Coordinates of N, CA and C in Angstrom, one line a residue:
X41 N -39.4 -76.4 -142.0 CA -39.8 -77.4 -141.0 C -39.0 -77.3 -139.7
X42 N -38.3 -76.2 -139.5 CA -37.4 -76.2 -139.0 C -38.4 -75.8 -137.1
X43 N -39.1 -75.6 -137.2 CA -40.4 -74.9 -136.3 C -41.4 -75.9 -136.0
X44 N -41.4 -77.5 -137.0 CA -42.4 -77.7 -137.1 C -42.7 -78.5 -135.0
X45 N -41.4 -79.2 -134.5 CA -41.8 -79.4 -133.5 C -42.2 -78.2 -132.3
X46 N -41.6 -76.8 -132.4 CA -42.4 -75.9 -131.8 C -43.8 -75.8 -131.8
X47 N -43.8 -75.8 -133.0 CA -45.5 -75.3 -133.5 C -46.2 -76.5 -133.0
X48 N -45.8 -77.9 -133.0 CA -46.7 -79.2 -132.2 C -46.7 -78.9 -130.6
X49 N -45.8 -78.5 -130.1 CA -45.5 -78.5 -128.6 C -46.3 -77.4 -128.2
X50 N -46.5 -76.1 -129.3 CA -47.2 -74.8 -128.5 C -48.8 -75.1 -128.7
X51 N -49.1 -75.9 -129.8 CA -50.7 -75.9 -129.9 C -51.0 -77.3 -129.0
X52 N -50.1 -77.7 -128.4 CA -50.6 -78.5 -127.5 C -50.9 -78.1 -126.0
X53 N -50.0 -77.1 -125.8 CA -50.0 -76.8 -125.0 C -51.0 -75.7 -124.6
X54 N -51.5 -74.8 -125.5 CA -52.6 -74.2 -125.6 C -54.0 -74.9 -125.8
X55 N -54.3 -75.7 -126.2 CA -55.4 -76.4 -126.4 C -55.2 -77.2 -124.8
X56 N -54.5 -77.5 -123.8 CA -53.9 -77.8 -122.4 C -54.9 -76.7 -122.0
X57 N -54.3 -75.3 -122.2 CA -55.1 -74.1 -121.5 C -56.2 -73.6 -121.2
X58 N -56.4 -74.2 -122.7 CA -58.1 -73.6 -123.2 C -59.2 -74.4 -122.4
X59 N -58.6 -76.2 -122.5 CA -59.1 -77.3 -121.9 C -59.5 -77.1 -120.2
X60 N -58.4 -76.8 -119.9 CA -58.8 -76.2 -118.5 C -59.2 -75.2 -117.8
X61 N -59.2 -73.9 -118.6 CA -59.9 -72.7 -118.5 C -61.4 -72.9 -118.8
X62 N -62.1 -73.9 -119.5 CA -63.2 -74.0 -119.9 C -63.7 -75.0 -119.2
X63 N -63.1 -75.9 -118.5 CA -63.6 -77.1 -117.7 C -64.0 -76.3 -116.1
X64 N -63.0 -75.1 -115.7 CA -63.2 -74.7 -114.2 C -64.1 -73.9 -114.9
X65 N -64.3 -73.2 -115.8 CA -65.2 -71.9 -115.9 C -66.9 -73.0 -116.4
X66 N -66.9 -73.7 -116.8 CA -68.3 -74.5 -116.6 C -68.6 -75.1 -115.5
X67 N -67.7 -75.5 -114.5 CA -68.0 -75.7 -112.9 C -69.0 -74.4 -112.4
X68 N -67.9 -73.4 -112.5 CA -68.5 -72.2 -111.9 C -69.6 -71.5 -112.2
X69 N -70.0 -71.4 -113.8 CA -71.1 -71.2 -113.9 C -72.3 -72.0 -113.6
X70 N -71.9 -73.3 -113.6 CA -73.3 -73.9 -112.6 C -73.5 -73.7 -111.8
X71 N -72.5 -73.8 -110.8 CA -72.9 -73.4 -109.3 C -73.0 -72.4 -109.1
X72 N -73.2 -71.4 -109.9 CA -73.4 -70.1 -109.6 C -75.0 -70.0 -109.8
X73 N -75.4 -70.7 -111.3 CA -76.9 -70.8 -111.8 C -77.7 -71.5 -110.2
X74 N -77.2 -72.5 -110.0 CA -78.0 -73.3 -109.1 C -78.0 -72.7 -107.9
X75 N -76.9 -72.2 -107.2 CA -77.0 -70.8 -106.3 C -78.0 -70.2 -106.2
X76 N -77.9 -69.6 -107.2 CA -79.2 -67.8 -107.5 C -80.9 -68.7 -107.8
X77 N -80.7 -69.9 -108.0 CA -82.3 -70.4 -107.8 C -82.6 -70.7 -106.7
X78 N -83.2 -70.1 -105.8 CA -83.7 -70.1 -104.4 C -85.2 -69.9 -104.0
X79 N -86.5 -69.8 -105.1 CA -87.4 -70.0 -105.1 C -87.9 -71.1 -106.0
X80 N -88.4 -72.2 -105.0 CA -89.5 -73.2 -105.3 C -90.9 -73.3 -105.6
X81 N -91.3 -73.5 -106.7 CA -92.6 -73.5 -106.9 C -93.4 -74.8 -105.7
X82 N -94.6 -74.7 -105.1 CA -95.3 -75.5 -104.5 C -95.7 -76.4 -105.0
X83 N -96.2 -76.3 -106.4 CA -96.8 -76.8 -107.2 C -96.1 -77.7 -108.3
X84 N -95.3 -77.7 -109.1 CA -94.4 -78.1 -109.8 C -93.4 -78.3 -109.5
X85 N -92.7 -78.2 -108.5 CA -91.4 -77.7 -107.9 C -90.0 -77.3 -109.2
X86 N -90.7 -76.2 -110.1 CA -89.6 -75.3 -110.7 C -89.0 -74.3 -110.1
X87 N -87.9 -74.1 -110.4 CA -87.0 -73.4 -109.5 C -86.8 -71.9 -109.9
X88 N -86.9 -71.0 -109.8 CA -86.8 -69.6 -109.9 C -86.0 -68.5 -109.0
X89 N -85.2 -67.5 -110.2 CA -84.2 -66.9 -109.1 C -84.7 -65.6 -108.4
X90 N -86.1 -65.3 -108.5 CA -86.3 -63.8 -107.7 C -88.2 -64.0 -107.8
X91 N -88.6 -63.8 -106.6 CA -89.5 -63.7 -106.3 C -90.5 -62.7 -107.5
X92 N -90.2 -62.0 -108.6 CA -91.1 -61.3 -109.3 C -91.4 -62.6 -110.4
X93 N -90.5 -62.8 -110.5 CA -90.2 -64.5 -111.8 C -91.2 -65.3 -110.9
X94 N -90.6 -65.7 -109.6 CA -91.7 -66.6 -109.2 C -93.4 -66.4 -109.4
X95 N -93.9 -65.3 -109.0 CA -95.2 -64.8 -109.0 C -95.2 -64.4 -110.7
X96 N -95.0 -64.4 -111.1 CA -95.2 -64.4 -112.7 C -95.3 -65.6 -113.5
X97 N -94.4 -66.8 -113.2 CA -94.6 -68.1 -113.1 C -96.0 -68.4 -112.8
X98 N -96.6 -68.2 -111.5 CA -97.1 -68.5 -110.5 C -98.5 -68.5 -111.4
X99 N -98.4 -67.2 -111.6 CA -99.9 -66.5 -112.2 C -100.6 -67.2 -113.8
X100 N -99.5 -67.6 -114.3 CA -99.6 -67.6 -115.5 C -99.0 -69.7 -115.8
X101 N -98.5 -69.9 -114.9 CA -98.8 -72.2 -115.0 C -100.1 -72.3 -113.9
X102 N -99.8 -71.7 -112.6 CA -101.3 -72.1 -111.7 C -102.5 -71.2 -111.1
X103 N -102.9 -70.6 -112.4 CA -104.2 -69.3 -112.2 C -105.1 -70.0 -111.0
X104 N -105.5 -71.5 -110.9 CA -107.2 -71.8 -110.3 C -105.9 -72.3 -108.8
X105 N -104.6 -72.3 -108.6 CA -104.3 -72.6 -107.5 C -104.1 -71.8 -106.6
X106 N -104.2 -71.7 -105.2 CA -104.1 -70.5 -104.2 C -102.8 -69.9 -104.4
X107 N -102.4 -68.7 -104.1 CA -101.3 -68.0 -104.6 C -100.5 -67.9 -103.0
X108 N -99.2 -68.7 -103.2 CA -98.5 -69.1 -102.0 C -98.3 -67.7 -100.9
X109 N -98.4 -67.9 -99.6 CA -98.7 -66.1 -99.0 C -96.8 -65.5 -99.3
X110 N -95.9 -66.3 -99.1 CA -95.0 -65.5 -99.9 C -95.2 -64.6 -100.6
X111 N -96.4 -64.8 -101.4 CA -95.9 -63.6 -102.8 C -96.9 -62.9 -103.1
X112 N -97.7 -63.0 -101.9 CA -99.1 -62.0 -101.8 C -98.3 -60.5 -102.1
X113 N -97.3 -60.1 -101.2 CA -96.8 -58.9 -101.4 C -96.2 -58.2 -102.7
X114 N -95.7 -59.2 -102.9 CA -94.9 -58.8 -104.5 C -95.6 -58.8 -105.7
X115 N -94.6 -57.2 -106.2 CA -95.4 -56.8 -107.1 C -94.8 -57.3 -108.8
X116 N -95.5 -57.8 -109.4 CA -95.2 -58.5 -111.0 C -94.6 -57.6 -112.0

């Protein structure tokens, strides 16, 4: 037992690390997600990150709706 208060002070202090290495890295990954969504559906307003997603979306939730001229060009 001669270790035993190291071993409380180190696993505390690493669960310290973990705790905050995982609290900034789930910041970042959101704002990174919500970043890269930059297309809005007209219709629904779901969010999508690249105009092929969008027009594929598009085609396949609103067939009988007019197809926004954004994405006349793009190919699926």
């Amino acid at each position: 037992m001669a270790r035993g208060q190291q071993k409380i002070q180190s696993q505390q202090k690493n669960a310290k690390k973990a705790a905050d290495k995982k609290k900034g890295q789930a910041a970042d990954q959101k704002t990174a997600a919500k970043a890269a969504l930059v297309h809005t559906c007209p219709v629904c307003r779901t969010q999508m990150p690249d105009p092929k997603t969008f027009k594929q979306h598009f085609e396949s939730k609103h067939p009988k709706s007019p197809m926004p001229p954004e994405l006349a060009d793009v190919e699926a």
